[in-house]
mmCIF file with all atom_site columns, C-alpha atoms in Angstrom:
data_model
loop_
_atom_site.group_PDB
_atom_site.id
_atom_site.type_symbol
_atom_site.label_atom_id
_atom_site.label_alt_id
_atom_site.label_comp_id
_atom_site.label_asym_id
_atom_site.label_entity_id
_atom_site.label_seq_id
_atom_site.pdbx_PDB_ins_code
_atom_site.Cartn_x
_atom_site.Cartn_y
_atom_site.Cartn_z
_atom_site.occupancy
_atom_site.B_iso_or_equiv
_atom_site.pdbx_formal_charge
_atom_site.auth_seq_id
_atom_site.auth_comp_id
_atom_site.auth_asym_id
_atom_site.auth_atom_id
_atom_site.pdbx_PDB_model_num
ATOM 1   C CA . UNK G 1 1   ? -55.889 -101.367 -27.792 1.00 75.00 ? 17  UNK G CA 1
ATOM 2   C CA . UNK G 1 2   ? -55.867 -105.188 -29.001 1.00 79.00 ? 18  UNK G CA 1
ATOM 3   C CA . UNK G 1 3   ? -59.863 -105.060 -30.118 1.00 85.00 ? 19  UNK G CA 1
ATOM 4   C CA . UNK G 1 4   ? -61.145 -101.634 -31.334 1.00 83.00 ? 20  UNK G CA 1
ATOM 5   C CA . UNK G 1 5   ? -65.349 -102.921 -30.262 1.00 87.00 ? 21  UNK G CA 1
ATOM 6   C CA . UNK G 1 6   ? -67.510 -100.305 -28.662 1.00 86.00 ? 22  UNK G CA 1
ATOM 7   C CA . UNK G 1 7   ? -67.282 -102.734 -25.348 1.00 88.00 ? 23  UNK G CA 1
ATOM 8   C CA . UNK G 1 8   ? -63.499 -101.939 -25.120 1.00 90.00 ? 24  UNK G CA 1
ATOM 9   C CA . UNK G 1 9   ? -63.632 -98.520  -26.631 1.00 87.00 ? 25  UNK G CA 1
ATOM 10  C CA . UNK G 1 10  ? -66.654 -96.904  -24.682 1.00 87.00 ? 26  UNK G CA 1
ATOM 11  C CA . UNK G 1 11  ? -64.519 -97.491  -21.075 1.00 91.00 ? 27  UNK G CA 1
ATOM 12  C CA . UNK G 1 12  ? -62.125 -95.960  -22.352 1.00 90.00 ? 28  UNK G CA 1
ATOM 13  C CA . UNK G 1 13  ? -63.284 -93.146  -24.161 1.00 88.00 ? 29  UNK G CA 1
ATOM 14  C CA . UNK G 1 14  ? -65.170 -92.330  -20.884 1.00 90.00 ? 30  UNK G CA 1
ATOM 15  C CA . UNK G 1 15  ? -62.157 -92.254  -18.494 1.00 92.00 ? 31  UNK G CA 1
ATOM 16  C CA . UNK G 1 16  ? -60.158 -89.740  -20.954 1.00 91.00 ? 32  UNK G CA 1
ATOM 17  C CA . UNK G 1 17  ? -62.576 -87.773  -22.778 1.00 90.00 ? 33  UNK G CA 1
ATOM 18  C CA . UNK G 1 18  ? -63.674 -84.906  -20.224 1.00 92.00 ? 34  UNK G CA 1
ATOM 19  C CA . UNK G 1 19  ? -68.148 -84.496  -19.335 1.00 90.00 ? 35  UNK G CA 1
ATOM 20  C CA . UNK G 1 20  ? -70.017 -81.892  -22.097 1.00 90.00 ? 36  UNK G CA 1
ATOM 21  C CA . UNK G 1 21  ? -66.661 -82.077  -24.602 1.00 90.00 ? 37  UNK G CA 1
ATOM 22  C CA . UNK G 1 22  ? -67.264 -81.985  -27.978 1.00 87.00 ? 38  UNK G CA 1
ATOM 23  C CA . UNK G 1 23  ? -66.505 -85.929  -29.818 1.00 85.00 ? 39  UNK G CA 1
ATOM 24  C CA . UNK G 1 24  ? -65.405 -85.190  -33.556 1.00 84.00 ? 40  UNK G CA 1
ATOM 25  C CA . UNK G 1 25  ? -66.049 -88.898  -35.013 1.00 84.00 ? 41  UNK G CA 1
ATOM 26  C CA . UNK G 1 26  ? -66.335 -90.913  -37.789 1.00 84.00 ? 42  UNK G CA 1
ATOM 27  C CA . UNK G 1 27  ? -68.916 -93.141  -38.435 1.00 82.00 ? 43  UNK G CA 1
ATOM 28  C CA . UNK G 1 28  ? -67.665 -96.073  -37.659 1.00 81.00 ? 44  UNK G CA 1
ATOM 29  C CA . UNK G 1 29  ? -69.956 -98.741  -36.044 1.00 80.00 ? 45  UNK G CA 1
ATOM 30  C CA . UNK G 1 30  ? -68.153 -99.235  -32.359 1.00 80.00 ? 46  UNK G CA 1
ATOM 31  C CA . UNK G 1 31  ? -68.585 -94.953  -31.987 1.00 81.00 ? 47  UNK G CA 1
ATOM 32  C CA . UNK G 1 32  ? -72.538 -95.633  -32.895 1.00 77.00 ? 48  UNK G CA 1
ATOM 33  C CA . UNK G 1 33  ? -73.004 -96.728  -29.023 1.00 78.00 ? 49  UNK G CA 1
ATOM 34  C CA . UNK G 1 34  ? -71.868 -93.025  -27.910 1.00 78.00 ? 50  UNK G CA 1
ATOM 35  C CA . UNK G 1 35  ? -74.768 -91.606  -28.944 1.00 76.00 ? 51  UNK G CA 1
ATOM 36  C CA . UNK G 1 36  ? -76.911 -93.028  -26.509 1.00 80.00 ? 52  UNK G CA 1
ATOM 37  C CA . UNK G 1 37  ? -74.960 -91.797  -23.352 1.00 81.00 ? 53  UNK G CA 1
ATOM 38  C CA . UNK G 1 38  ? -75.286 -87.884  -22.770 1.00 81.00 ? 54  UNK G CA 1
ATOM 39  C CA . UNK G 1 39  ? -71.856 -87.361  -21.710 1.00 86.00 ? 55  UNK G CA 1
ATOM 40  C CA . UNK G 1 40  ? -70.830 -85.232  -24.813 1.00 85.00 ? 56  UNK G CA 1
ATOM 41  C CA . UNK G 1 41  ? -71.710 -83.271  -27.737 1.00 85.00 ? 57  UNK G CA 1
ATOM 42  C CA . UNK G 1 42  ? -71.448 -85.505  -30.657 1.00 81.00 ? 58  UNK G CA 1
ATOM 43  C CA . UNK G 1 43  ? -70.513 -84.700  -33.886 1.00 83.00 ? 59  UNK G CA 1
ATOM 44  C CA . UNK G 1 44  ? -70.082 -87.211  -37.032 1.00 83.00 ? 60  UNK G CA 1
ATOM 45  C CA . UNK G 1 45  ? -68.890 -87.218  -40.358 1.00 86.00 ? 61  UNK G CA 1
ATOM 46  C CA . UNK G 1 46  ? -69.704 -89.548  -42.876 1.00 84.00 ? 62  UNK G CA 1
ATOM 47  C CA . UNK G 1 47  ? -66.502 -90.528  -44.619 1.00 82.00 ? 63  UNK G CA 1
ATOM 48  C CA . UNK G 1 48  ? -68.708 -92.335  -47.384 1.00 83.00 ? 64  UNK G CA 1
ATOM 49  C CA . UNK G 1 49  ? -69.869 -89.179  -48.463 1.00 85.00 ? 65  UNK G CA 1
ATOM 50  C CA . UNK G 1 50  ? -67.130 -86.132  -47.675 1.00 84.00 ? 66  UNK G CA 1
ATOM 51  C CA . UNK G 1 51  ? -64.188 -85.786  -45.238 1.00 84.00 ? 67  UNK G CA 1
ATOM 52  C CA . UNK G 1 52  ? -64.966 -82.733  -43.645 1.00 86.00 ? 68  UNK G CA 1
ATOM 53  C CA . UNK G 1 53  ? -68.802 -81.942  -43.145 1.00 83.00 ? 69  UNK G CA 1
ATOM 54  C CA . UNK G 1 54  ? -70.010 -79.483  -45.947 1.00 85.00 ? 70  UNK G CA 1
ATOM 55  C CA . UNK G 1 55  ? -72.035 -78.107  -43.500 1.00 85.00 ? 71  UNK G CA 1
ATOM 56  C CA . UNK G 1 56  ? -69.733 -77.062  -40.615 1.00 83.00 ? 72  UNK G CA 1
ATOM 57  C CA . UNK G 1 57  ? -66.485 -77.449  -41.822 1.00 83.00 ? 73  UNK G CA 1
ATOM 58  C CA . UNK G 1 58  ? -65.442 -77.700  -38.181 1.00 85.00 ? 74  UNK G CA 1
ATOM 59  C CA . UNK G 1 59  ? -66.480 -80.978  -37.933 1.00 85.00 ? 75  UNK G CA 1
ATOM 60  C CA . UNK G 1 60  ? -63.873 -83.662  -39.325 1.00 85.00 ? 76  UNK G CA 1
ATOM 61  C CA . UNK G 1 61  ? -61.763 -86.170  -38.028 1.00 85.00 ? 77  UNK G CA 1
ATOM 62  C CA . UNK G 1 62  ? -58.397 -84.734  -40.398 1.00 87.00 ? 78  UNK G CA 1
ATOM 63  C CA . UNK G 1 63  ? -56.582 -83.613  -36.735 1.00 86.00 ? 79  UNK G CA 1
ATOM 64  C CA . UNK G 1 64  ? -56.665 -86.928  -35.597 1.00 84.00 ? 80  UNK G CA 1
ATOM 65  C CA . UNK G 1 65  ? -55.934 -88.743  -38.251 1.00 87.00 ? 81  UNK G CA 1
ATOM 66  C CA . UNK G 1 66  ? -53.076 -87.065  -39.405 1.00 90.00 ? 82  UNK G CA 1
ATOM 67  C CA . UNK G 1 67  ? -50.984 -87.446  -35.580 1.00 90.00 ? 83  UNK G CA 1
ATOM 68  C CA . UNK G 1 68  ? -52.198 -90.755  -35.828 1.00 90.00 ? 84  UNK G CA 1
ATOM 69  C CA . UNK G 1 69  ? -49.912 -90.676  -39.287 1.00 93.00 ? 85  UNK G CA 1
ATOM 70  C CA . UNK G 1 70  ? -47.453 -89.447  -37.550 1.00 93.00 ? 86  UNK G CA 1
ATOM 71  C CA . UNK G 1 71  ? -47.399 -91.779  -34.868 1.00 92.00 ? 87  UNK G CA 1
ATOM 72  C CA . UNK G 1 72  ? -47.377 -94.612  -37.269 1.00 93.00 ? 88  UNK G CA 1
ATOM 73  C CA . UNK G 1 73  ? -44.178 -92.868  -39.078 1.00 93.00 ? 89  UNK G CA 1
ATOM 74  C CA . UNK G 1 74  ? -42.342 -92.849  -35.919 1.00 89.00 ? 90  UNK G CA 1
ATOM 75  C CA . UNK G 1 75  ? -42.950 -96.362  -35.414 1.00 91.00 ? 91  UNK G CA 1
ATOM 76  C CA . UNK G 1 76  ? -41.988 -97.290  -38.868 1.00 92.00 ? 92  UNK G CA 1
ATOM 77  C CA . UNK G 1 77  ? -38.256 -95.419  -38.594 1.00 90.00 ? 93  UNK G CA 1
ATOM 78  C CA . UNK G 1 78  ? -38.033 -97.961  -35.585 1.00 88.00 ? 94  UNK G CA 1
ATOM 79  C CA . UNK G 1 79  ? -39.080 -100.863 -37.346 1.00 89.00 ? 95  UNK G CA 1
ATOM 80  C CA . UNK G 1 80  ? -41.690 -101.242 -34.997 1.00 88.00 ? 96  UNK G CA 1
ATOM 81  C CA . UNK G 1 81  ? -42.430 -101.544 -31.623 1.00 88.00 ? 97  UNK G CA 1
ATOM 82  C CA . UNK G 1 82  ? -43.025 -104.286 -28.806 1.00 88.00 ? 98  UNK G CA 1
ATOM 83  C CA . UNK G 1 83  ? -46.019 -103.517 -26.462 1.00 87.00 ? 99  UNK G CA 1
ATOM 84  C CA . UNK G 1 84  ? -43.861 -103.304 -23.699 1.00 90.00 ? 100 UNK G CA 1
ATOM 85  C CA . UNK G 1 85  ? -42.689 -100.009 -24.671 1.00 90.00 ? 101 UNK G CA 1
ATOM 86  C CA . UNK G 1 86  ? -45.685 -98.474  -26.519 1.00 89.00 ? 102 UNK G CA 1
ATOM 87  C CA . UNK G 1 87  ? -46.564 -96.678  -23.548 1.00 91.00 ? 103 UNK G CA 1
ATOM 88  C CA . UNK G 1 88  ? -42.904 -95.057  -23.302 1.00 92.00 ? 104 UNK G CA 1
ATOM 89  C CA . UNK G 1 89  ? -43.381 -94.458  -27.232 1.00 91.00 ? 105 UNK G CA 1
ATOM 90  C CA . UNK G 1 90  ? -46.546 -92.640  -27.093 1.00 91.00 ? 106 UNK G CA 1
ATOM 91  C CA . UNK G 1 91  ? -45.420 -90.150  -24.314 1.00 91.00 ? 107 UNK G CA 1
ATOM 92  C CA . UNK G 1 92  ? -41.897 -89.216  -25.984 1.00 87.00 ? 108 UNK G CA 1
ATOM 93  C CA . UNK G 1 93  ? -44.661 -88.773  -28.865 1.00 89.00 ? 109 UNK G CA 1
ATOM 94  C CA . UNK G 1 94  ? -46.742 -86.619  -26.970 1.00 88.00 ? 110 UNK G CA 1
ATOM 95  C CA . UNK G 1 95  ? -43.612 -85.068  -25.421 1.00 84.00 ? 111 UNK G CA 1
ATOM 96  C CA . UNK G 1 96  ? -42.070 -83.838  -28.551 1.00 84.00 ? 112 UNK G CA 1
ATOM 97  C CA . UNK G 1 97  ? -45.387 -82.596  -29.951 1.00 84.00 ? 113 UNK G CA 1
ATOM 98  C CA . UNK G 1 98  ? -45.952 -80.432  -27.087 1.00 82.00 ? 114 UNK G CA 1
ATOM 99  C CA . UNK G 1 99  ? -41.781 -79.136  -26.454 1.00 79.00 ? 115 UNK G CA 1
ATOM 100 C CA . UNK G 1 100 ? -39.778 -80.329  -29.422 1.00 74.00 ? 116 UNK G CA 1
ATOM 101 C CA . UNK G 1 101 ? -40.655 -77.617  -31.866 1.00 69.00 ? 117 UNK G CA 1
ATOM 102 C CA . UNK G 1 102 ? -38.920 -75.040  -33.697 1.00 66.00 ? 118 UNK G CA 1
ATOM 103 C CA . UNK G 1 103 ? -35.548 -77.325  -32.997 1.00 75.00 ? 119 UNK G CA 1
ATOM 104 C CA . UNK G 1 104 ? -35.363 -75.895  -29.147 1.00 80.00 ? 120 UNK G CA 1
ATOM 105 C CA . UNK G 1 105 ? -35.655 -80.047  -27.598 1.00 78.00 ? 121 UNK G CA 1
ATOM 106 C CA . UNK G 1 106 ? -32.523 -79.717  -25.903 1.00 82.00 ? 122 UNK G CA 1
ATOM 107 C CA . UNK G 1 107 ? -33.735 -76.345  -24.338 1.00 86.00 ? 123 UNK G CA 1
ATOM 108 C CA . UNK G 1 108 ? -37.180 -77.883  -23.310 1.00 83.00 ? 124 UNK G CA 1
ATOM 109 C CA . UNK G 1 109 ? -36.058 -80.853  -22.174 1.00 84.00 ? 125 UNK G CA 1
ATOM 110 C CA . UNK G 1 110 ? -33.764 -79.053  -19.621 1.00 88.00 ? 126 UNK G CA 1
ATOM 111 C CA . UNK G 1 111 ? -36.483 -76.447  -18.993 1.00 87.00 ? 127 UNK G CA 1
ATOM 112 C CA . UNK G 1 112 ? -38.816 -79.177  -18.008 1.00 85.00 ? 128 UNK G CA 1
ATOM 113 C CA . UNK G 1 113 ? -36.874 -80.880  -15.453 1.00 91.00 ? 129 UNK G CA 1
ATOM 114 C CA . UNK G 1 114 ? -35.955 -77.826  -13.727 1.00 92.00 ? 130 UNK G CA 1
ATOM 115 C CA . UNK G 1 115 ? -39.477 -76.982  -13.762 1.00 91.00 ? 131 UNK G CA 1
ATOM 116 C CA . UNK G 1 116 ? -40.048 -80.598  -12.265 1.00 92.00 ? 132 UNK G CA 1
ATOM 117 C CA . UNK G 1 117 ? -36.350 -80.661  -9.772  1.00 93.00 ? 133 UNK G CA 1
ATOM 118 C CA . UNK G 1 118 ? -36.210 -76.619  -8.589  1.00 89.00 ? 134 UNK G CA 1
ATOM 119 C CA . UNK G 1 119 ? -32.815 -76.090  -7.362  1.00 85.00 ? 135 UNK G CA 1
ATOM 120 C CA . UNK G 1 120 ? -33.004 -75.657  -3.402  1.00 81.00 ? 136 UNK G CA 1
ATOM 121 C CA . UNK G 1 121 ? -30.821 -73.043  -2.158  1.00 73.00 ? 137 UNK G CA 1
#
């Protein structure tokens, strides 16, 4: 998104982000607004302090961040990317996390359009 605010985020977050999940967050200031809405379980870690919460190590943002990494790699090898085909970008992303493992894309790609186009007989 062009502005990261809580105004633009909140929408957002709310159209994607399924009722009574659990939100693994930072603390930065635009997620503060969350809180007040009783849509989820909220969990936050303070990156001032620690990474992953010393209490319950289950709560951390590392997941996240590190496909977000990954993302931004992928990008990089391209030299960037207009906005026009971000979208495109992020589901080949998505795509390839979910079926291109374990050097089988060919086979999944092929798997998931007959799975999509059945053969009529």
């Amino acid at each position: 998104v062009r502005r990261r605010n809580a105004a633009t985020l909140i929408p957002i977050i709310f159209r994607h982000v399924r009722f009574g999940s659990n939100v693994m967050k930072d603390e930065w200031r635009s997620y503060r607004r969350l809180q007040r809405f009783n849509r989820f379980r909220h969990r936050a870690v303070n990156h001032g302090l620690h990474f992953v919460d010393p209490t319950e190590p289950a709560v951390h943002t590392q997941t996240i961040e590190n496909k977000n990494g990954q993302l931004k790699d992928m990008i990089r090898r391209r030299h960037g990317v207009v906005d026009q085909i971000l979208p495109s970008l992020l589901k080949e992303f998505n795509w390839r996390e979910r079926f291109g493992q374990r050097n089988m894309v060919f086979y999944n790609f092929w798997s998931q359009v007959a799975a999509l186009y059945p053969c009529q007989r």
